[in-house]
Amino acid sequence: MHLAYPAVLAALLFCTGLYGVLARRNAILVLMSVELMLNAVNLNLVAFDVWLRDTLHSGQALTLFTIAIAAAEIGIGLAIVLAVYRNRGSSDIDRLRDTAETDAADAEIDTADAAHAASVSADAESHGRAGTAGKSTNAGTTTNAEATS
């Protein structure tokens, strides 16, 4: 058997998968393209195993191992895509990247707000107004000191 035929087919499969990873925006199609690339590698492993007439069949053993790893990868990948789709409502990679940047900016704002609230609370405690920090006092309400006496 000539090695050129399966090698060319594997190269075409790998290039098709690479194009799918780079060009597609849907996460499921990207996962399918990665699987296509892994299948091209499997084809090369089996072709070289047959071409070298390996008595241990290590190429076939590696192919079986790669298939098992690919099955685990696709299972975990699809679970992640499904969870992201349920939370975000989209599996488009560009939209997910934009929402990740927006979420990071919102987290920075929340952190700044929490730090500001903590500093206001610390200032109030240092001035002895811990019970009234952040509250408006009316003339008819009792303070902590009046309630205990």
PDB file of C-alpha atoms in Angstrom:
ATOM      1  CA  MET A   1       0.000   0.000   0.000  1.00  0.00           C
ATOM      2  CA  HIS A   2       1.239   3.451  -0.856  1.00  0.00           C
ATOM      3  CA  LEU A   3       1.485   5.836   2.034  1.00  0.00           C
ATOM      4  CA  ALA A   4       0.665   8.851  -0.136  1.00  0.00           C
ATOM      5  CA  TYR A   5      -3.077   8.185  -0.452  1.00  0.00           C
ATOM      6  CA  PRO A   6      -3.988   8.076   3.240  1.00  0.00           C
ATOM      7  CA  ALA A   7      -1.494  10.851   3.997  1.00  0.00           C
ATOM      8  CA  VAL A   8      -3.097  13.161   1.422  1.00  0.00           C
ATOM      9  CA  LEU A   9      -6.574  12.269   2.669  1.00  0.00           C
ATOM     10  CA  ALA A  10      -5.494  12.907   6.266  1.00  0.00           C
ATOM     11  CA  ALA A  11      -3.970  16.248   5.263  1.00  0.00           C
ATOM     12  CA  LEU A  12      -7.214  17.254   3.537  1.00  0.00           C
ATOM     13  CA  LEU A  13      -9.249  16.214   6.577  1.00  0.00           C
ATOM     14  CA  PHE A  14      -6.933  18.099   8.903  1.00  0.00           C
ATOM     15  CA  CYS A  15      -7.021  21.257   6.764  1.00  0.00           C
ATOM     16  CA  THR A  16     -10.818  21.068   6.572  1.00  0.00           C
ATOM     17  CA  GLY A  17     -11.002  20.776  10.353  1.00  0.00           C
ATOM     18  CA  LEU A  18      -8.542  23.623  10.819  1.00  0.00           C
ATOM     19  CA  TYR A  19     -10.611  25.820   8.506  1.00  0.00           C
ATOM     20  CA  GLY A  20     -13.709  24.927  10.515  1.00  0.00           C
ATOM     21  CA  VAL A  21     -12.031  25.884  13.792  1.00  0.00           C
ATOM     22  CA  LEU A  22     -10.806  29.203  12.422  1.00  0.00           C
ATOM     23  CA  ALA A  23     -13.860  30.211  10.361  1.00  0.00           C
ATOM     24  CA  ARG A  24     -16.879  28.975  12.320  1.00  0.00           C
ATOM     25  CA  ARG A  25     -18.459  30.971  15.119  1.00  0.00           C
ATOM     26  CA  ASN A  26     -20.802  28.296  16.470  1.00  0.00           C
ATOM     27  CA  ALA A  27     -19.225  26.384  19.348  1.00  0.00           C
ATOM     28  CA  ILE A  28     -20.763  23.051  18.309  1.00  0.00           C
ATOM     29  CA  LEU A  29     -19.344  23.376  14.788  1.00  0.00           C
ATOM     30  CA  VAL A  30     -15.937  24.215  16.265  1.00  0.00           C
ATOM     31  CA  LEU A  31     -16.096  21.035  18.363  1.00  0.00           C
ATOM     32  CA  MET A  32     -17.027  19.033  15.260  1.00  0.00           C
ATOM     33  CA  SER A  33     -14.060  20.546  13.422  1.00  0.00           C
ATOM     34  CA  VAL A  34     -11.721  19.557  16.245  1.00  0.00           C
ATOM     35  CA  GLU A  35     -13.064  16.010  16.005  1.00  0.00           C
ATOM     36  CA  LEU A  36     -12.384  16.049  12.264  1.00  0.00           C
ATOM     37  CA  MET A  37      -8.780  17.037  12.981  1.00  0.00           C
ATOM     38  CA  LEU A  38      -8.445  14.205  15.503  1.00  0.00           C
ATOM     39  CA  ASN A  39      -9.803  11.743  12.942  1.00  0.00           C
ATOM     40  CA  ALA A  40      -7.152  12.913  10.475  1.00  0.00           C
ATOM     41  CA  VAL A  41      -4.508  12.131  13.087  1.00  0.00           C
ATOM     42  CA  ASN A  42      -6.072   8.698  13.637  1.00  0.00           C
ATOM     43  CA  LEU A  43      -5.949   7.996   9.909  1.00  0.00           C
ATOM     44  CA  ASN A  44      -2.255   8.884   9.858  1.00  0.00           C
ATOM     45  CA  LEU A  45      -1.543   6.629  12.833  1.00  0.00           C
ATOM     46  CA  VAL A  46      -3.208   3.626  11.213  1.00  0.00           C
ATOM     47  CA  ALA A  47      -1.628   4.330   7.808  1.00  0.00           C
ATOM     48  CA  PHE A  48       1.865   4.508   9.253  1.00  0.00           C
ATOM     49  CA  ASP A  49       1.214   1.390  11.317  1.00  0.00           C
ATOM     50  CA  VAL A  50       0.260  -0.546   8.176  1.00  0.00           C
ATOM     51  CA  TRP A  51       3.086   0.957   6.112  1.00  0.00           C
ATOM     52  CA  LEU A  52       5.739   0.078   8.703  1.00  0.00           C
ATOM     53  CA  ARG A  53       4.249  -3.403   9.252  1.00  0.00           C
ATOM     54  CA  ASP A  54       4.566  -2.992  12.982  1.00  0.00           C
ATOM     55  CA  THR A  55       4.149  -6.317  14.778  1.00  0.00           C
ATOM     56  CA  LEU A  56       3.060  -4.622  18.002  1.00  0.00           C
ATOM     57  CA  HIS A  57       0.382  -2.583  16.210  1.00  0.00           C
ATOM     58  CA  SER A  58       1.260   0.464  18.264  1.00  0.00           C
ATOM     59  CA  GLY A  59      -0.377   2.790  15.722  1.00  0.00           C
ATOM     60  CA  GLN A  60      -3.677   1.006  16.134  1.00  0.00           C
ATOM     61  CA  ALA A  61      -3.335   1.045  19.918  1.00  0.00           C
ATOM     62  CA  LEU A  62      -2.650   4.783  19.849  1.00  0.00           C
ATOM     63  CA  THR A  63      -5.658   5.224  17.574  1.00  0.00           C
ATOM     64  CA  LEU A  64      -7.924   3.452  20.057  1.00  0.00           C
ATOM     65  CA  PHE A  65      -6.529   5.600  22.857  1.00  0.00           C
ATOM     66  CA  THR A  66      -7.095   8.748  20.779  1.00  0.00           C
ATOM     67  CA  ILE A  67     -10.683   7.710  20.042  1.00  0.00           C
ATOM     68  CA  ALA A  68     -11.325   7.260  23.774  1.00  0.00           C
ATOM     69  CA  ILE A  69      -9.832  10.672  24.543  1.00  0.00           C
ATOM     70  CA  ALA A  70     -11.862  12.245  21.718  1.00  0.00           C
ATOM     71  CA  ALA A  71     -15.074  10.720  23.083  1.00  0.00           C
ATOM     72  CA  ALA A  72     -14.378  12.188  26.512  1.00  0.00           C
ATOM     73  CA  GLU A  73     -13.467  15.532  24.954  1.00  0.00           C
ATOM     74  CA  ILE A  74     -16.664  15.745  22.928  1.00  0.00           C
ATOM     75  CA  GLY A  75     -18.781  14.760  25.930  1.00  0.00           C
ATOM     76  CA  ILE A  76     -17.267  17.411  28.172  1.00  0.00           C
ATOM     77  CA  GLY A  77     -17.239  19.968  25.358  1.00  0.00           C
ATOM     78  CA  LEU A  78     -20.915  19.481  24.553  1.00  0.00           C
ATOM     79  CA  ALA A  79     -21.811  19.673  28.246  1.00  0.00           C
ATOM     80  CA  ILE A  80     -19.970  22.993  28.529  1.00  0.00           C
ATOM     81  CA  VAL A  81     -21.604  24.340  25.349  1.00  0.00           C
ATOM     82  CA  LEU A  82     -25.039  23.289  26.620  1.00  0.00           C
ATOM     83  CA  ALA A  83     -24.466  24.977  29.990  1.00  0.00           C
ATOM     84  CA  VAL A  84     -23.237  28.162  28.312  1.00  0.00           C
ATOM     85  CA  TYR A  85     -26.214  28.128  25.944  1.00  0.00           C
ATOM     86  CA  ARG A  86     -28.638  27.780  28.847  1.00  0.00           C
ATOM     87  CA  ASN A  87     -26.993  30.647  30.757  1.00  0.00           C
ATOM     88  CA  ARG A  88     -26.264  33.020  27.881  1.00  0.00           C
ATOM     89  CA  GLY A  89     -28.868  32.052  25.292  1.00  0.00           C
ATOM     90  CA  SER A  90     -26.293  31.734  22.517  1.00  0.00           C
ATOM     91  CA  SER A  91     -23.489  29.436  21.458  1.00  0.00           C
ATOM     92  CA  ASP A  92     -21.909  32.041  19.174  1.00  0.00           C
ATOM     93  CA  ILE A  93     -18.247  32.448  20.121  1.00  0.00           C
ATOM     94  CA  ASP A  94     -18.092  36.174  19.303  1.00  0.00           C
ATOM     95  CA  ARG A  95     -21.124  36.953  21.461  1.00  0.00           C
ATOM     96  CA  LEU A  96     -19.673  34.936  24.325  1.00  0.00           C
ATOM     97  CA  ARG A  97     -16.401  36.849  24.074  1.00  0.00           C
ATOM     98  CA  ASP A  98     -18.310  40.175  24.143  1.00  0.00           C
ATOM     99  CA  THR A  99     -20.388  39.131  27.145  1.00  0.00           C
ATOM    100  CA  ALA A 100     -17.253  37.949  28.941  1.00  0.00           C
ATOM    101  CA  GLU A 101     -15.698  41.398  28.490  1.00  0.00           C
ATOM    102  CA  THR A 102     -18.934  43.035  29.676  1.00  0.00           C
ATOM    103  CA  ASP A 103     -19.095  40.718  32.694  1.00  0.00           C
ATOM    104  CA  ALA A 104     -15.484  41.544  33.572  1.00  0.00           C
ATOM    105  CA  ALA A 105     -16.246  45.267  33.418  1.00  0.00           C
ATOM    106  CA  ASP A 106     -19.354  44.770  35.584  1.00  0.00           C
ATOM    107  CA  ALA A 107     -17.302  42.781  38.103  1.00  0.00           C
ATOM    108  CA  GLU A 108     -14.768  45.618  38.314  1.00  0.00           C
ATOM    109  CA  ILE A 109     -17.585  48.103  38.938  1.00  0.00           C
ATOM    110  CA  ASP A 110     -19.103  45.842  41.621  1.00  0.00           C
ATOM    111  CA  THR A 111     -15.696  45.490  43.282  1.00  0.00           C
ATOM    112  CA  ALA A 112     -15.225  49.259  43.265  1.00  0.00           C
ATOM    113  CA  ASP A 113     -18.710  49.768  44.748  1.00  0.00           C
ATOM    114  CA  ALA A 114     -18.019  47.215  47.493  1.00  0.00           C
ATOM    115  CA  ALA A 115     -14.692  48.865  48.308  1.00  0.00           C
ATOM    116  CA  HIS A 116     -16.387  52.265  48.476  1.00  0.00           C
ATOM    117  CA  ALA A 117     -19.127  50.922  50.775  1.00  0.00           C
ATOM    118  CA  ALA A 118     -16.505  49.332  53.029  1.00  0.00           C
ATOM    119  CA  SER A 119     -14.544  52.581  53.264  1.00  0.00           C
ATOM    120  CA  VAL A 120     -17.716  54.540  54.093  1.00  0.00           C
ATOM    121  CA  SER A 121     -18.567  51.995  56.795  1.00  0.00           C
ATOM    122  CA  ALA A 122     -15.031  52.153  58.206  1.00  0.00           C
ATOM    123  CA  ASP A 123     -15.142  55.956  58.262  1.00  0.00           C
ATOM    124  CA  ALA A 124     -18.476  55.875  60.075  1.00  0.00           C
ATOM    125  CA  GLU A 125     -17.144  53.435  62.672  1.00  0.00           C
ATOM    126  CA  SER A 126     -14.033  55.507  63.248  1.00  0.00           C
ATOM    127  CA  HIS A 127     -16.194  58.572  63.933  1.00  0.00           C
ATOM    128  CA  GLY A 128     -18.422  56.681  66.370  1.00  0.00           C
ATOM    129  CA  ARG A 129     -21.491  56.545  64.176  1.00  0.00           C
ATOM    130  CA  ALA A 130     -21.498  52.822  63.472  1.00  0.00           C
ATOM    131  CA  GLY A 131     -25.199  52.420  64.276  1.00  0.00           C
ATOM    132  CA  THR A 132     -26.286  55.234  61.968  1.00  0.00           C
ATOM    133  CA  ALA A 133     -23.941  54.676  59.023  1.00  0.00           C
ATOM    134  CA  GLY A 134     -25.896  54.781  55.797  1.00  0.00           C
ATOM    135  CA  LYS A 135     -29.237  55.471  57.573  1.00  0.00           C
ATOM    136  CA  SER A 136     -31.226  58.645  57.719  1.00  0.00           C
ATOM    137  CA  THR A 137     -32.215  59.558  61.265  1.00  0.00           C
ATOM    138  CA  ASN A 138     -35.616  61.033  61.985  1.00  0.00           C
ATOM    139  CA  ALA A 139     -36.526  62.933  65.108  1.00  0.00           C
ATOM    140  CA  GLY A 140     -39.057  60.273  66.130  1.00  0.00           C
ATOM    141  CA  THR A 141     -36.753  57.244  65.961  1.00  0.00           C
ATOM    142  CA  THR A 142     -34.708  55.988  68.863  1.00  0.00           C
ATOM    143  CA  THR A 143     -30.989  55.338  68.637  1.00  0.00           C
ATOM    144  CA  ASN A 144     -29.126  52.387  70.100  1.00  0.00           C
ATOM    145  CA  ALA A 145     -28.084  54.399  73.172  1.00  0.00           C
ATOM    146  CA  GLU A 146     -31.661  55.464  73.929  1.00  0.00           C
ATOM    147  CA  ALA A 147     -33.034  51.939  73.474  1.00  0.00           C
ATOM    148  CA  THR A 148     -30.630  50.400  75.999  1.00  0.00           C
ATOM    149  CA  SER A 149     -31.259  52.950  78.762  1.00  0.00           C
TER     150      SER A 149
END
